[in-house]
Amino acid sequence: MPENKFLQNKLGLMGWISGGRYGIERYAYTLHRLTGLGILAYFVLHILVTTSRLFGEQAWQTVMGFLESPVFRYGEFLVYLAFAYHALNGLRLVLVELGFFLGVPRQPVYPYTNSVRRQRPVLVLVMVVAAVIVLLGGYEFFGFPVR
Amino acid sequence: MRTRESTFWTWHLLAGLVILVALGIHMFVMHLSRLLGIGGDGGVLAWSSVAGRSTSVAFAVMYVVLLGAALYHGLYGLRTIIFELSLSERAEKIISTLIVLVGVVLFVAGSYGTIAFYLLLRGSA
């Protein structure tokens, strides 16, 4: 049970999605949750599908043949996109959570800076790495003939 | 003793790091193998390739670790998202129980699949 019960979420579903006038990190967070839920849904199916190998080669090939259709191929690529985003953004979240890249507290002297702005380059960096992973994976997904 | 929420959160964080490494390897093998020219003629999803990985102790251990870490991380994340709706304590208890049940069932199913297949192939080899 959460120990902090005095901050009630009065926005309901909007509280999940809308970031108001917060920075881009707030939307990165919304996307982190959406991709997380997507990956979780895929993961449950993935466990069931891969367990089909227990029933032998024939069963495996039937399942794999079924999954070769374009709908599943594009769907799988979407999961791959979600993976690249969630993994890299998650790495950033862990680093920030542990106190990296935030700098030390300092006097608010003009031009003002804050910890969010100081760690923003990290967001750009991890997104560039995610983009490279997506490009390499995309080439593998669509640059080769379907078997 | 009751485990504090912050402890569950720390596990969520650690599981995320475990997944980053294990899923990184998994994705590298599954989705960059043709680009790098590894994985044999039939590709990584061919039966021979699947069976090859499944007879390796390293892969079997990695699959079970990844399964456990990913289930914990994903289901704890889902629980966090649901709990943000400020539900009653009773509803939260029911949801927590359901999530633990789903996690345990999927973990048993997935690790049974991995271990049984490993033993099956080792037995027939």
PDB file of C-alpha atoms in Angstrom:
ATOM      1  CA  MET A   1       0.000   0.000   0.000  1.00  0.00           C
ATOM      2  CA  PRO A   2       1.301   3.487  -0.730  1.00  0.00           C
ATOM      3  CA  GLU A   3       2.122   5.283   2.496  1.00  0.00           C
ATOM      4  CA  ASN A   4       1.392   8.682   1.004  1.00  0.00           C
ATOM      5  CA  LYS A   5      -2.365   8.981   0.949  1.00  0.00           C
ATOM      6  CA  PHE A   6      -2.832  12.720   1.212  1.00  0.00           C
ATOM      7  CA  LEU A   7      -2.089  13.582  -2.403  1.00  0.00           C
ATOM      8  CA  GLN A   8      -5.273  12.539  -4.176  1.00  0.00           C
ATOM      9  CA  ASN A   9      -5.333  12.277  -7.958  1.00  0.00           C
ATOM     10  CA  LYS A  10      -8.349  14.393  -8.856  1.00  0.00           C
ATOM     11  CA  LEU A  11      -7.616  14.383 -12.574  1.00  0.00           C
ATOM     12  CA  GLY A  12      -8.299  10.673 -13.100  1.00  0.00           C
ATOM     13  CA  LEU A  13      -7.139   9.477 -16.513  1.00  0.00           C
ATOM     14  CA  MET A  14      -6.087  13.007 -17.529  1.00  0.00           C
ATOM     15  CA  GLY A  15      -3.622  12.897 -14.652  1.00  0.00           C
ATOM     16  CA  TRP A  16      -1.891  10.050 -16.441  1.00  0.00           C
ATOM     17  CA  ILE A  17      -1.665  11.664 -19.844  1.00  0.00           C
ATOM     18  CA  SER A  18      -1.654  15.435 -19.620  1.00  0.00           C
ATOM     19  CA  GLY A  19       1.541  17.193 -18.556  1.00  0.00           C
ATOM     20  CA  GLY A  20       0.132  20.721 -18.697  1.00  0.00           C
ATOM     21  CA  ARG A  21       2.958  23.235 -18.937  1.00  0.00           C
ATOM     22  CA  TYR A  22       5.630  20.915 -17.600  1.00  0.00           C
ATOM     23  CA  GLY A  23       8.705  20.273 -19.714  1.00  0.00           C
ATOM     24  CA  ILE A  24       9.249  17.641 -22.348  1.00  0.00           C
ATOM     25  CA  GLU A  25      10.367  15.172 -19.654  1.00  0.00           C
ATOM     26  CA  ARG A  26       6.749  15.024 -18.474  1.00  0.00           C
ATOM     27  CA  TYR A  27       5.665  13.833 -21.912  1.00  0.00           C
ATOM     28  CA  ALA A  28       8.630  11.473 -22.058  1.00  0.00           C
ATOM     29  CA  TYR A  29       7.105  10.019 -18.875  1.00  0.00           C
ATOM     30  CA  THR A  30       3.649   9.626 -20.448  1.00  0.00           C
ATOM     31  CA  LEU A  31       5.224   7.892 -23.441  1.00  0.00           C
ATOM     32  CA  HIS A  32       7.316   5.749 -21.066  1.00  0.00           C
ATOM     33  CA  ARG A  33       4.135   4.446 -19.456  1.00  0.00           C
ATOM     34  CA  LEU A  34       2.322   3.900 -22.754  1.00  0.00           C
ATOM     35  CA  THR A  35       5.258   1.976 -24.223  1.00  0.00           C
ATOM     36  CA  GLY A  36       5.586   0.050 -20.939  1.00  0.00           C
ATOM     37  CA  LEU A  37       1.955  -1.071 -21.088  1.00  0.00           C
ATOM     38  CA  GLY A  38       2.344  -2.004 -24.757  1.00  0.00           C
ATOM     39  CA  ILE A  39       5.451  -4.067 -24.047  1.00  0.00           C
ATOM     40  CA  LEU A  40       3.719  -5.772 -21.089  1.00  0.00           C
ATOM     41  CA  ALA A  41       0.756  -6.781 -23.291  1.00  0.00           C
ATOM     42  CA  TYR A  42       3.163  -8.132 -25.920  1.00  0.00           C
ATOM     43  CA  PHE A  43       5.250  -9.891 -23.264  1.00  0.00           C
ATOM     44  CA  VAL A  44       2.302 -11.925 -21.938  1.00  0.00           C
ATOM     45  CA  LEU A  45       1.556 -13.155 -25.483  1.00  0.00           C
ATOM     46  CA  HIS A  46       5.286 -13.698 -26.091  1.00  0.00           C
ATOM     47  CA  ILE A  47       5.531 -16.051 -23.095  1.00  0.00           C
ATOM     48  CA  LEU A  48       2.612 -18.117 -24.411  1.00  0.00           C
ATOM     49  CA  VAL A  49       3.855 -18.146 -28.023  1.00  0.00           C
ATOM     50  CA  THR A  50       7.420 -19.154 -27.155  1.00  0.00           C
ATOM     51  CA  THR A  51       6.179 -21.890 -24.814  1.00  0.00           C
ATOM     52  CA  SER A  52       4.630 -23.518 -27.922  1.00  0.00           C
ATOM     53  CA  ARG A  53       8.127 -24.874 -28.719  1.00  0.00           C
ATOM     54  CA  LEU A  54       7.455 -27.518 -26.084  1.00  0.00           C
ATOM     55  CA  PHE A  55       4.972 -29.111 -28.513  1.00  0.00           C
ATOM     56  CA  GLY A  56       7.630 -29.803 -31.108  1.00  0.00           C
ATOM     57  CA  GLU A  57       8.879 -28.546 -34.456  1.00  0.00           C
ATOM     58  CA  GLN A  58       5.527 -28.835 -36.266  1.00  0.00           C
ATOM     59  CA  ALA A  59       3.660 -26.744 -33.705  1.00  0.00           C
ATOM     60  CA  TRP A  60       6.458 -24.167 -33.682  1.00  0.00           C
ATOM     61  CA  GLN A  61       6.395 -23.786 -37.470  1.00  0.00           C
ATOM     62  CA  THR A  62       2.598 -23.423 -37.497  1.00  0.00           C
ATOM     63  CA  VAL A  63       2.793 -20.624 -34.938  1.00  0.00           C
ATOM     64  CA  MET A  64       5.705 -18.914 -36.742  1.00  0.00           C
ATOM     65  CA  GLY A  65       3.876 -19.146 -40.085  1.00  0.00           C
ATOM     66  CA  PHE A  66       0.857 -17.490 -38.502  1.00  0.00           C
ATOM     67  CA  LEU A  67       3.051 -14.671 -37.178  1.00  0.00           C
ATOM     68  CA  GLU A  68       4.623 -13.969 -40.579  1.00  0.00           C
ATOM     69  CA  SER A  69       1.606 -11.988 -41.804  1.00  0.00           C
ATOM     70  CA  PRO A  70       2.181  -8.220 -42.364  1.00  0.00           C
ATOM     71  CA  VAL A  71      -0.078  -7.260 -39.435  1.00  0.00           C
ATOM     72  CA  PHE A  72       2.156  -9.138 -36.998  1.00  0.00           C
ATOM     73  CA  ARG A  73       5.354  -7.944 -38.694  1.00  0.00           C
ATOM     74  CA  TYR A  74       4.390  -4.277 -38.391  1.00  0.00           C
ATOM     75  CA  GLY A  75       3.020  -4.929 -34.911  1.00  0.00           C
ATOM     76  CA  GLU A  76       6.313  -6.523 -33.919  1.00  0.00           C
ATOM     77  CA  PHE A  77       8.198  -3.522 -35.257  1.00  0.00           C
ATOM     78  CA  LEU A  78       5.995  -1.245 -33.145  1.00  0.00           C
ATOM     79  CA  VAL A  79       6.989  -3.291 -30.094  1.00  0.00           C
ATOM     80  CA  TYR A  80      10.622  -2.929 -31.188  1.00  0.00           C
ATOM     81  CA  LEU A  81      10.143   0.871 -31.346  1.00  0.00           C
ATOM     82  CA  ALA A  82       8.576   0.803 -27.881  1.00  0.00           C
ATOM     83  CA  PHE A  83      11.495  -1.313 -26.614  1.00  0.00           C
ATOM     84  CA  ALA A  84      14.141   1.119 -27.956  1.00  0.00           C
ATOM     85  CA  TYR A  85      12.361   4.109 -26.442  1.00  0.00           C
ATOM     86  CA  HIS A  86      11.515   2.475 -23.099  1.00  0.00           C
ATOM     87  CA  ALA A  87      14.992   0.989 -22.606  1.00  0.00           C
ATOM     88  CA  LEU A  88      16.922   4.190 -23.312  1.00  0.00           C
ATOM     89  CA  ASN A  89      14.509   6.513 -21.526  1.00  0.00           C
ATOM     90  CA  GLY A  90      14.471   4.046 -18.627  1.00  0.00           C
ATOM     91  CA  LEU A  91      18.270   4.180 -18.426  1.00  0.00           C
ATOM     92  CA  ARG A  92      18.001   7.977 -18.179  1.00  0.00           C
ATOM     93  CA  LEU A  93      15.350   7.656 -15.454  1.00  0.00           C
ATOM     94  CA  VAL A  94      17.535   5.309 -13.392  1.00  0.00           C
ATOM     95  CA  LEU A  95      20.528   7.662 -13.691  1.00  0.00           C
ATOM     96  CA  VAL A  96      18.455  10.705 -12.740  1.00  0.00           C
ATOM     97  CA  GLU A  97      16.750   8.783  -9.913  1.00  0.00           C
ATOM     98  CA  LEU A  98      20.178   7.916  -8.500  1.00  0.00           C
ATOM     99  CA  GLY A  99      21.184  11.581  -8.640  1.00  0.00           C
ATOM    100  CA  PHE A 100      23.414  11.709 -11.715  1.00  0.00           C
ATOM    101  CA  PHE A 101      23.420  14.724 -14.064  1.00  0.00           C
ATOM    102  CA  LEU A 102      21.411  16.896 -11.709  1.00  0.00           C
ATOM    103  CA  GLY A 103      24.338  19.007 -10.496  1.00  0.00           C
ATOM    104  CA  VAL A 104      24.554  20.511  -7.026  1.00  0.00           C
ATOM    105  CA  PRO A 105      22.069  23.043  -5.607  1.00  0.00           C
ATOM    106  CA  ARG A 106      23.251  26.606  -6.234  1.00  0.00           C
ATOM    107  CA  GLN A 107      22.198  30.223  -5.822  1.00  0.00           C
ATOM    108  CA  PRO A 108      19.474  31.309  -8.245  1.00  0.00           C
ATOM    109  CA  VAL A 109      21.581  33.832 -10.125  1.00  0.00           C
ATOM    110  CA  TYR A 110      20.492  35.031 -13.585  1.00  0.00           C
ATOM    111  CA  PRO A 111      20.466  33.288 -16.080  1.00  0.00           C
ATOM    112  CA  TYR A 112      18.554  30.819 -13.908  1.00  0.00           C
ATOM    113  CA  THR A 113      19.240  27.169 -14.318  1.00  0.00           C
ATOM    114  CA  ASN A 114      17.681  24.173 -12.676  1.00  0.00           C
ATOM    115  CA  SER A 115      18.305  20.469 -12.381  1.00  0.00           C
ATOM    116  CA  VAL A 116      15.788  19.654 -15.111  1.00  0.00           C
ATOM    117  CA  ARG A 117      17.561  21.879 -17.613  1.00  0.00           C
ATOM    118  CA  ARG A 118      20.935  20.521 -16.553  1.00  0.00           C
ATOM    119  CA  GLN A 119      19.920  16.946 -17.285  1.00  0.00           C
ATOM    120  CA  ARG A 120      18.066  17.758 -20.524  1.00  0.00           C
ATOM    121  CA  PRO A 121      21.076  16.973 -22.776  1.00  0.00           C
ATOM    122  CA  VAL A 122      20.880  13.419 -21.384  1.00  0.00           C
ATOM    123  CA  LEU A 123      17.358  13.113 -22.804  1.00  0.00           C
ATOM    124  CA  VAL A 124      18.613  14.234 -26.214  1.00  0.00           C
ATOM    125  CA  LEU A 125      21.570  11.844 -26.013  1.00  0.00           C
ATOM    126  CA  VAL A 126      19.509   8.758 -25.089  1.00  0.00           C
ATOM    127  CA  MET A 127      16.965   9.573 -27.797  1.00  0.00           C
ATOM    128  CA  VAL A 128      19.745   9.756 -30.398  1.00  0.00           C
ATOM    129  CA  VAL A 129      20.965   6.313 -29.259  1.00  0.00           C
ATOM    130  CA  ALA A 130      17.369   5.006 -29.401  1.00  0.00           C
ATOM    131  CA  ALA A 131      17.032   6.392 -32.944  1.00  0.00           C
ATOM    132  CA  VAL A 132      20.192   4.537 -34.034  1.00  0.00           C
ATOM    133  CA  ILE A 133      18.828   1.274 -32.542  1.00  0.00           C
ATOM    134  CA  VAL A 134      15.504   1.849 -34.350  1.00  0.00           C
ATOM    135  CA  LEU A 135      17.279   2.524 -37.677  1.00  0.00           C
ATOM    136  CA  LEU A 136      19.452  -0.613 -37.398  1.00  0.00           C
ATOM    137  CA  GLY A 137      16.465  -2.738 -36.340  1.00  0.00           C
ATOM    138  CA  GLY A 138      14.240  -1.180 -39.008  1.00  0.00           C
ATOM    139  CA  TYR A 139      16.788  -2.115 -41.657  1.00  0.00           C
ATOM    140  CA  GLU A 140      16.809  -5.683 -40.355  1.00  0.00           C
ATOM    141  CA  PHE A 141      12.983  -5.784 -40.195  1.00  0.00           C
ATOM    142  CA  PHE A 142      12.254  -4.393 -43.657  1.00  0.00           C
ATOM    143  CA  GLY A 143      15.549  -4.424 -45.553  1.00  0.00           C
ATOM    144  CA  PHE A 144      15.576  -8.212 -45.942  1.00  0.00           C
ATOM    145  CA  PRO A 145      13.100 -10.417 -47.823  1.00  0.00           C
ATOM    146  CA  VAL A 146      10.473 -12.240 -45.734  1.00  0.00           C
ATOM    147  CA  ARG A 147      11.431 -15.855 -45.323  1.00  0.00           C
TER     148      ARG A 147
ATOM    149  CA  MET B   1       7.599  -7.549   8.706  1.00  0.00           C
ATOM    150  CA  ARG B   2       5.858  -5.612   5.972  1.00  0.00           C
ATOM    151  CA  THR B   3       7.992  -4.641   3.020  1.00  0.00           C
ATOM    152  CA  ARG B   4       7.990  -0.913   2.463  1.00  0.00           C
ATOM    153  CA  GLU B   5       6.742   0.513  -0.833  1.00  0.00           C
ATOM    154  CA  SER B   6      10.132   2.151  -1.442  1.00  0.00           C
ATOM    155  CA  THR B   7      11.745  -1.306  -1.277  1.00  0.00           C
ATOM    156  CA  PHE B   8       9.420  -2.585  -4.033  1.00  0.00           C
ATOM    157  CA  TRP B   9      10.307   0.524  -6.027  1.00  0.00           C
ATOM    158  CA  THR B  10      14.045  -0.145  -5.603  1.00  0.00           C
ATOM    159  CA  TRP B  11      13.510  -3.702  -6.888  1.00  0.00           C
ATOM    160  CA  HIS B  12      11.599  -2.223  -9.842  1.00  0.00           C
ATOM    161  CA  LEU B  13      14.648  -0.068 -10.592  1.00  0.00           C
ATOM    162  CA  LEU B  14      17.132  -2.939 -10.219  1.00  0.00           C
ATOM    163  CA  ALA B  15      14.930  -5.231 -12.334  1.00  0.00           C
ATOM    164  CA  GLY B  16      14.976  -2.494 -14.999  1.00  0.00           C
ATOM    165  CA  LEU B  17      18.792  -2.625 -15.088  1.00  0.00           C
ATOM    166  CA  VAL B  18      18.785  -6.445 -15.277  1.00  0.00           C
ATOM    167  CA  ILE B  19      16.319  -6.231 -18.178  1.00  0.00           C
ATOM    168  CA  LEU B  20      18.451  -3.601 -19.904  1.00  0.00           C
ATOM    169  CA  VAL B  21      21.340  -6.091 -20.083  1.00  0.00           C
ATOM    170  CA  ALA B  22      19.415  -9.339 -20.702  1.00  0.00           C
ATOM    171  CA  LEU B  23      16.850  -7.877 -23.115  1.00  0.00           C
ATOM    172  CA  GLY B  24      19.679  -5.981 -24.799  1.00  0.00           C
ATOM    173  CA  ILE B  25      21.341  -9.341 -25.557  1.00  0.00           C
ATOM    174  CA  HIS B  26      17.979 -10.881 -26.557  1.00  0.00           C
ATOM    175  CA  MET B  27      17.156  -8.034 -28.966  1.00  0.00           C
ATOM    176  CA  PHE B  28      20.693  -8.044 -30.370  1.00  0.00           C
ATOM    177  CA  VAL B  29      20.386 -11.765 -31.142  1.00  0.00           C
ATOM    178  CA  MET B  30      16.802 -11.630 -32.439  1.00  0.00           C
ATOM    179  CA  HIS B  31      16.783  -8.383 -34.401  1.00  0.00           C
ATOM    180  CA  LEU B  32      20.304  -7.607 -35.559  1.00  0.00           C
ATOM    181  CA  SER B  33      21.456 -11.111 -36.513  1.00  0.00           C
ATOM    182  CA  ARG B  34      20.712 -10.850 -40.250  1.00  0.00           C
ATOM    183  CA  LEU B  35      22.378  -7.444 -40.419  1.00  0.00           C
ATOM    184  CA  LEU B  36      25.476  -8.887 -38.775  1.00  0.00           C
ATOM    185  CA  GLY B  37      25.317 -12.171 -40.658  1.00  0.00           C
ATOM    186  CA  ILE B  38      24.978 -14.427 -37.613  1.00  0.00           C
ATOM    187  CA  GLY B  39      22.277 -16.967 -36.753  1.00  0.00           C
ATOM    188  CA  GLY B  40      22.606 -19.423 -39.628  1.00  0.00           C
ATOM    189  CA  ASP B  41      20.789 -19.799 -42.968  1.00  0.00           C
ATOM    190  CA  GLY B  42      17.250 -20.239 -41.715  1.00  0.00           C
ATOM    191  CA  GLY B  43      17.424 -17.275 -39.354  1.00  0.00           C
ATOM    192  CA  VAL B  44      17.021 -17.006 -35.629  1.00  0.00           C
ATOM    193  CA  LEU B  45      13.410 -18.247 -35.629  1.00  0.00           C
ATOM    194  CA  ALA B  46      14.151 -21.480 -37.518  1.00  0.00           C
ATOM    195  CA  TRP B  47      13.592 -24.606 -35.435  1.00  0.00           C
ATOM    196  CA  SER B  48      17.286 -25.579 -35.507  1.00  0.00           C
ATOM    197  CA  SER B  49      18.285 -22.129 -34.265  1.00  0.00           C
ATOM    198  CA  VAL B  50      15.637 -22.087 -31.514  1.00  0.00           C
ATOM    199  CA  ALA B  51      16.635 -25.577 -30.397  1.00  0.00           C
ATOM    200  CA  GLY B  52      20.318 -24.586 -30.517  1.00  0.00           C
ATOM    201  CA  ARG B  53      19.774 -21.698 -28.117  1.00  0.00           C
ATOM    202  CA  SER B  54      17.504 -23.764 -25.912  1.00  0.00           C
ATOM    203  CA  THR B  55      20.188 -26.402 -25.310  1.00  0.00           C
ATOM    204  CA  SER B  56      22.618 -23.770 -24.062  1.00  0.00           C
ATOM    205  CA  VAL B  57      22.699 -23.428 -20.269  1.00  0.00           C
ATOM    206  CA  ALA B  58      23.636 -19.738 -20.571  1.00  0.00           C
ATOM    207  CA  PHE B  59      20.570 -18.963 -22.703  1.00  0.00           C
ATOM    208  CA  ALA B  60      18.254 -21.021 -20.476  1.00  0.00           C
ATOM    209  CA  VAL B  61      19.457 -19.193 -17.352  1.00  0.00           C
ATOM    210  CA  MET B  62      19.201 -15.831 -19.106  1.00  0.00           C
ATOM    211  CA  TYR B  63      15.624 -16.566 -20.248  1.00  0.00           C
ATOM    212  CA  VAL B  64      14.472 -17.447 -16.720  1.00  0.00           C
ATOM    213  CA  VAL B  65      16.211 -14.411 -15.168  1.00  0.00           C
ATOM    214  CA  LEU B  66      14.770 -12.149 -17.884  1.00  0.00           C
ATOM    215  CA  LEU B  67      11.321 -13.675 -17.426  1.00  0.00           C
ATOM    216  CA  GLY B  68      11.328 -13.030 -13.679  1.00  0.00           C
ATOM    217  CA  ALA B  69      12.801  -9.531 -13.884  1.00  0.00           C
ATOM    218  CA  ALA B  70      10.522  -8.455 -16.742  1.00  0.00           C
ATOM    219  CA  LEU B  71       7.375  -9.831 -15.087  1.00  0.00           C
ATOM    220  CA  TYR B  72       8.207  -8.062 -11.839  1.00  0.00           C
ATOM    221  CA  HIS B  73       9.124  -4.804 -13.576  1.00  0.00           C
ATOM    222  CA  GLY B  74       6.111  -4.808 -15.906  1.00  0.00           C
ATOM    223  CA  LEU B  75       3.497  -5.859 -13.379  1.00  0.00           C
ATOM    224  CA  TYR B  76       4.820  -3.531 -10.676  1.00  0.00           C
ATOM    225  CA  GLY B  77       4.711  -0.738 -13.252  1.00  0.00           C
ATOM    226  CA  LEU B  78       1.114  -1.604 -14.111  1.00  0.00           C
ATOM    227  CA  ARG B  79       0.231  -1.623 -10.407  1.00  0.00           C
ATOM    228  CA  THR B  80       1.809   1.824  -9.973  1.00  0.00           C
ATOM    229  CA  ILE B  81      -0.189   3.209 -12.898  1.00  0.00           C
ATOM    230  CA  ILE B  82      -3.455   1.785 -11.538  1.00  0.00           C
ATOM    231  CA  PHE B  83      -2.746   2.978  -7.984  1.00  0.00           C
ATOM    232  CA  GLU B  84      -2.337   6.547  -9.212  1.00  0.00           C
ATOM    233  CA  LEU B  85      -6.100   6.679  -9.593  1.00  0.00           C
ATOM    234  CA  SER B  86      -6.372   6.970  -5.776  1.00  0.00           C
ATOM    235  CA  LEU B  87      -8.418   3.831  -5.177  1.00  0.00           C
ATOM    236  CA  SER B  88      -9.751   2.570  -1.867  1.00  0.00           C
ATOM    237  CA  GLU B  89      -7.409   0.464   0.250  1.00  0.00           C
ATOM    238  CA  ARG B  90      -9.593  -2.594  -0.321  1.00  0.00           C
ATOM    239  CA  ALA B  91      -9.470  -2.181  -4.112  1.00  0.00           C
ATOM    240  CA  GLU B  92      -5.699  -1.796  -3.926  1.00  0.00           C
ATOM    241  CA  LYS B  93      -5.393  -5.013  -1.941  1.00  0.00           C
ATOM    242  CA  ILE B  94      -7.490  -6.942  -4.468  1.00  0.00           C
ATOM    243  CA  ILE B  95      -5.465  -5.548  -7.388  1.00  0.00           C
ATOM    244  CA  SER B  96      -2.139  -6.348  -5.670  1.00  0.00           C
ATOM    245  CA  THR B  97      -3.267  -9.931  -5.049  1.00  0.00           C
ATOM    246  CA  LEU B  98      -4.430 -10.365  -8.658  1.00  0.00           C
ATOM    247  CA  ILE B  99      -1.163  -8.956  -9.997  1.00  0.00           C
ATOM    248  CA  VAL B 100       0.930 -11.285  -7.825  1.00  0.00           C
ATOM    249  CA  LEU B 101      -1.200 -14.245  -8.978  1.00  0.00           C
ATOM    250  CA  VAL B 102      -0.844 -13.354 -12.669  1.00  0.00           C
ATOM    251  CA  GLY B 103       2.899 -12.874 -12.202  1.00  0.00           C
ATOM    252  CA  VAL B 104       3.397 -16.213 -10.467  1.00  0.00           C
ATOM    253  CA  VAL B 105       1.302 -18.119 -13.048  1.00  0.00           C
ATOM    254  CA  LEU B 106       3.192 -16.555 -15.982  1.00  0.00           C
ATOM    255  CA  PHE B 107       6.550 -17.130 -14.296  1.00  0.00           C
ATOM    256  CA  VAL B 108       5.762 -20.795 -13.673  1.00  0.00           C
ATOM    257  CA  ALA B 109       4.450 -21.260 -17.245  1.00  0.00           C
ATOM    258  CA  GLY B 110       7.425 -19.508 -18.863  1.00  0.00           C
ATOM    259  CA  SER B 111      10.144 -21.089 -16.750  1.00  0.00           C
ATOM    260  CA  TYR B 112       8.486 -24.511 -17.130  1.00  0.00           C
ATOM    261  CA  GLY B 113       8.616 -23.992 -20.917  1.00  0.00           C
ATOM    262  CA  THR B 114      12.303 -23.070 -20.793  1.00  0.00           C
ATOM    263  CA  ILE B 115      13.455 -25.768 -18.368  1.00  0.00           C
ATOM    264  CA  ALA B 116      11.290 -28.584 -19.764  1.00  0.00           C
ATOM    265  CA  PHE B 117      12.423 -27.819 -23.319  1.00  0.00           C
ATOM    266  CA  TYR B 118      16.046 -27.728 -22.199  1.00  0.00           C
ATOM    267  CA  LEU B 119      15.701 -31.127 -20.479  1.00  0.00           C
ATOM    268  CA  LEU B 120      13.751 -32.555 -23.442  1.00  0.00           C
ATOM    269  CA  LEU B 121      16.472 -31.615 -25.931  1.00  0.00           C
ATOM    270  CA  ARG B 122      19.274 -32.680 -23.602  1.00  0.00           C
ATOM    271  CA  GLY B 123      17.523 -36.012 -23.103  1.00  0.00           C
ATOM    272  CA  SER B 124      17.099 -36.690 -26.814  1.00  0.00           C
ATOM    273  CA  ALA B 125      20.618 -35.535 -27.778  1.00  0.00           C
TER     274      ALA B 125
END
